[in-house]
Tab-separated table of C-alpha atoms in Angstrom:
chain	number	residue	atom	x	y	z
A	1479	GLU	CA	71.762	136.103	106.914
A	1480	SER	CA	68.635	136.745	108.982
A	1481	ALA	CA	70.000	140.185	109.982
A	1482	ALA	CA	70.261	141.077	106.285
A	1483	HIS	CA	66.613	140.072	105.817
A	1484	ILE	CA	65.609	142.280	108.744
A	1485	GLU	CA	67.453	145.290	107.258
A	1486	LYS	CA	65.780	144.752	103.881
A	1487	ALA	CA	62.396	144.426	105.550
A	1488	SER	CA	62.841	147.671	107.470
A	1489	THR	CA	63.254	149.526	104.189
A	1490	VAL	CA	60.249	147.790	102.635
A	1491	ALA	CA	57.703	147.834	105.457
A	1492	PRO	CA	58.095	148.369	109.210
A	1493	ALA	CA	55.370	145.776	109.987
A	1494	TRP	CA	57.444	143.040	108.356
A	1495	LYS	CA	60.379	143.750	110.665
A	1496	ALA	CA	58.550	142.395	113.724
A	1497	ILE	CA	57.408	139.326	111.790
A	1498	LEU	CA	60.888	138.526	110.504
A	1499	GLU	CA	62.363	139.008	113.990
A	1500	ARG	CA	59.932	136.413	115.336
A	1501	VAL	CA	60.775	134.014	112.501
A	1502	ALA	CA	64.510	134.485	113.112
A	1503	ALA	CA	64.028	133.838	116.848
A	1504	ASP	CA	62.105	130.632	116.079
A	1505	ALA	CA	64.825	129.509	113.659
A	1506	GLU	CA	67.449	129.881	116.385
A	1507	GLY	CA	65.372	127.614	118.583
A	1508	PRO	CA	62.615	128.230	121.092
A	1509	ALA	CA	63.603	129.688	124.427
A	1510	ALA	CA	63.918	127.055	127.120
A	1511	GLU	CA	60.838	127.835	129.160
A	1512	ARG	CA	59.344	125.646	131.809
A	1513	PRO	CA	55.573	125.417	131.538
A	1514	SER	CA	53.701	127.271	134.239
A	1515	ALA	CA	51.856	125.354	136.946
A	1516	ASP	CA	48.463	126.032	135.348
A	1517	GLN	CA	49.309	124.630	131.893
A	1518	TRP	CA	48.591	121.062	130.785
A	1519	VAL	CA	51.720	119.454	129.321
A	1520	LYS	CA	51.614	116.487	126.950
A	1521	THR	CA	53.881	113.871	128.526
A	1522	LYS	CA	53.102	110.848	126.390
A	1523	ALA	CA	51.228	110.409	123.139
A	1524	THR	CA	50.690	107.094	121.411
A	1525	VAL	CA	48.340	105.962	118.692
A	1526	ARG	CA	45.820	104.797	121.308
A	1527	TYR	CA	45.984	107.463	124.028
A	1528	THR	CA	47.461	110.821	125.082
A	1529	ILE	CA	48.545	111.673	128.631
A	1530	LEU	CA	48.553	115.272	129.892
A	1531	GLU	CA	49.988	116.459	133.204
A	1532	ARG	CA	49.644	119.667	135.169
A	1533	GLY	CA	51.694	119.531	138.332
A	1534	GLU	CA	50.609	116.353	140.124
A	1535	HIS	CA	47.334	116.030	138.199
A	1536	LYS	CA	47.054	113.604	135.284
A	1537	ARG	CA	44.590	113.188	132.449
A	1538	CYS	CA	44.397	110.618	129.692
A	1539	PHE	CA	42.485	110.949	126.412
A	1540	ALA	CA	41.457	107.863	124.453
A	1541	VAL	CA	38.975	106.863	121.771
A	1542	GLY	CA	36.717	103.827	122.035
A	1543	LYS	CA	34.690	102.312	119.204
A	1544	ARG	CA	31.947	99.715	118.828
A	1545	LYS	CA	29.615	99.105	115.867
A	1546	SER	CA	29.017	102.636	114.511
A	1547	SER	CA	29.558	104.398	117.871
A	1548	VAL	CA	32.645	106.468	118.654
A	1549	ALA	CA	33.443	107.648	122.199
A	1550	GLN	CA	36.039	110.300	123.045
A	1551	VAL	CA	36.962	109.570	126.650
A	1552	THR	CA	38.858	111.709	129.157
A	1553	LEU	CA	40.025	109.906	132.289
A	1554	GLU	CA	41.232	112.132	135.122
A	1555	VAL	CA	42.757	111.205	138.472
A	1556	VAL	CA	40.377	112.302	141.252
A	1557	ARG	CA	41.883	115.009	143.447
A	1558	ASP	CA	41.536	115.082	147.219
A	1559	GLY	CA	38.044	116.110	148.319
A	1560	GLN	CA	36.577	115.581	144.862
A	1561	GLN	CA	33.785	113.150	143.936
A	1562	PRO	CA	34.535	110.716	141.099
A	1563	LEU	CA	32.037	111.242	138.270
A	1564	VAL	CA	31.200	109.307	135.126
A	1565	GLU	CA	29.663	111.735	132.627
A	1566	VAL	CA	28.433	110.784	129.173
A	1567	ASN	CA	27.464	113.629	126.838
A	1568	GLY	CA	27.140	116.000	129.810
A	1569	LYS	CA	24.878	113.693	131.861
A	1570	LEU	CA	25.658	111.186	134.587
A	1571	HIS	CA	26.015	107.699	133.115
A	1572	LEU	CA	23.139	106.525	135.361
A	1573	ASP	CA	20.843	109.086	133.686
A	1574	TYR	CA	22.149	108.551	130.145
A	1575	PHE	CA	22.155	104.728	129.957
A	1576	PRO	CA	19.502	102.264	131.170
A	1577	TRP	CA	20.512	99.628	133.742
A	1578	PRO	CA	22.399	96.903	131.878
A	1579	HIS	CA	24.519	99.462	130.036
A	1580	THR	CA	25.557	101.395	133.174
A	1581	ALA	CA	27.337	98.266	134.406
A	1582	THR	CA	29.098	97.960	131.036
A	1583	VAL	CA	30.499	101.492	131.282
A	1584	VAL	CA	32.093	101.022	134.736
A	1585	SER	CA	33.197	97.391	134.238
A	1586	PRO	CA	36.900	98.289	133.591
A	1587	PHE	CA	37.039	99.927	137.040
A	1588	LEU	CA	35.390	96.957	138.729
A	1589	LEU	CA	37.739	94.523	136.975
A	1590	THR	CA	40.890	96.417	137.958
A	1591	GLN	CA	39.609	97.508	141.397
A	1592	THR	CA	40.191	101.184	140.591
A	1593	SER	CA	36.627	102.449	141.109
A	1594	GLY	CA	36.568	105.801	142.872
A	1595	LYS	CA	40.070	106.766	141.738
A	1596	TYR	CA	39.166	108.313	138.364
A	1597	SER	CA	36.585	110.660	136.873
A	1598	VAL	CA	35.355	110.008	133.346
A	1599	ARG	CA	34.021	112.439	130.752
A	1600	ALA	CA	32.894	110.911	127.483
A	1601	ILE	CA	31.440	112.338	124.295
A	1602	VAL	CA	29.684	109.634	122.274
A	1603	ASN	CA	28.262	109.820	118.766
A	1604	GLY	CA	26.505	107.347	116.507
A	1605	GLY	CA	24.792	104.023	117.018
A	1606	GLY	CA	22.397	102.960	119.742
A	1607	LEU	CA	22.738	102.748	123.503
A	1608	SER	CA	24.368	99.303	123.503
A	1609	GLY	CA	27.061	100.304	121.013
A	1610	GLN	CA	27.635	103.617	122.780
A	1611	ALA	CA	28.053	101.936	126.184
A	1612	GLN	CA	30.554	99.462	124.755
A	1613	ALA	CA	32.414	102.276	122.976
A	1614	VAL	CA	32.734	104.149	126.284
A	1615	ARG	CA	33.945	100.942	127.960
A	1616	HIS	CA	36.587	100.495	125.240
A	1617	GLY	CA	37.728	104.114	125.660
A	1618	VAL	CA	37.841	103.883	129.477
A	1619	ALA	CA	39.870	100.664	129.334
A	1620	THR	CA	42.334	102.189	126.860
A	1621	ALA	CA	42.750	105.346	128.954
A	1622	LEU	CA	43.131	103.266	132.125
A	1623	GLN	CA	45.911	101.325	130.423
A	1624	GLY	CA	47.580	104.645	129.567
A	1625	LEU	CA	47.563	105.874	133.159
A	1626	GLN	CA	48.440	102.514	134.741
A	1627	PRO	CA	50.336	100.288	132.247
A	1628	GLU	CA	50.473	97.419	134.772
A	1629	LEU	CA	46.685	96.932	134.310
A	1630	ARG	CA	47.094	96.084	130.623
A	1631	GLY	CA	47.262	92.316	131.216
A	1632	ALA	CA	43.996	92.156	133.163
A	1633	LEU	CA	42.180	94.411	130.684
A	1634	LYS	CA	43.515	92.440	127.706
A	1635	ARG	CA	42.454	89.090	129.221
A	1636	ALA	CA	38.938	90.483	129.718
A	1637	ASP	CA	38.863	91.582	126.029
A	1638	MET	CA	38.300	95.233	126.931
A	1639	LEU	CA	41.192	96.595	124.857
A	1640	THR	CA	40.218	94.813	121.659
A	1641	ARG	CA	38.009	96.728	119.239
A	1642	ASP	CA	35.090	94.408	118.414
A	1643	PRO	CA	35.003	94.336	114.580
A	1644	ARG	CA	31.419	93.059	114.237
A	1645	VAL	CA	29.170	95.538	112.428
A	1646	VAL	CA	25.847	95.289	110.621
A	1647	GLU	CA	26.170	93.664	107.205
A	1648	PRO	CA	24.903	95.956	104.442
A	1649	LYS	CA	21.804	95.175	102.374
A	1650	LYS	CA	22.410	93.723	98.913
A	1651	PRO	CA	20.490	94.600	95.750
A	1652	GLY	CA	17.826	92.021	94.866
A	1653	LYS	CA	17.601	90.885	98.486
A	1654	VAL	CA	15.161	91.848	101.238
A	1655	LYS	CA	17.950	92.346	103.809
A	1656	SER	CA	21.645	91.502	103.654
A	1657	ARG	CA	21.022	87.778	102.997
A	1658	LYS	CA	17.262	87.186	103.134
A	1659	SER	CA	15.786	86.576	99.684
A	1660	PRO	CA	12.297	87.546	98.562
A	1661	GLN	CA	9.692	84.785	98.729
A	1662	TRP	CA	10.111	82.324	95.874
A	1663	VAL	CA	7.109	81.886	93.540
A	1664	LYS	CA	6.928	78.821	91.280
A	1665	ARG	CA	4.678	80.379	88.576
């Protein structure tokens, strides 16, 4: 049937012949090719994280959230001779966050005793520094769970895998803030 389509296409327009040949080849099934050594291959994808591999190197992508902050985190196994880095929006986490928040970002590594084994790149949007640091922590913990599933219990007990649902309550009409009423006047 596809050969008949190709013959019809050759009479109509030669450019369509190449297109229909490609479509027919895809319909028969893709050729069994092994990915080359320089390509990242998706090995596992769940709702929470995605793991990519290229040879012996592994990466895990995860998203962390807190308040109105969203962090897209990439956790990569440190190769031999490489320094482990924690980058947030293109800067070192020590330069991006002030002191109490830098400890928050690396706390999953300290808890699981995996500091120095992974490099982190995070892109964070929204919220303030506290929410952003906790969003990065949530993303790092989720990605760490993806690369080493045996750490899930320790991370879960420390509440690092749970998305904290507390957000600012919106202001209501007729109120000063979300619940505060204007000053009451008797007359």
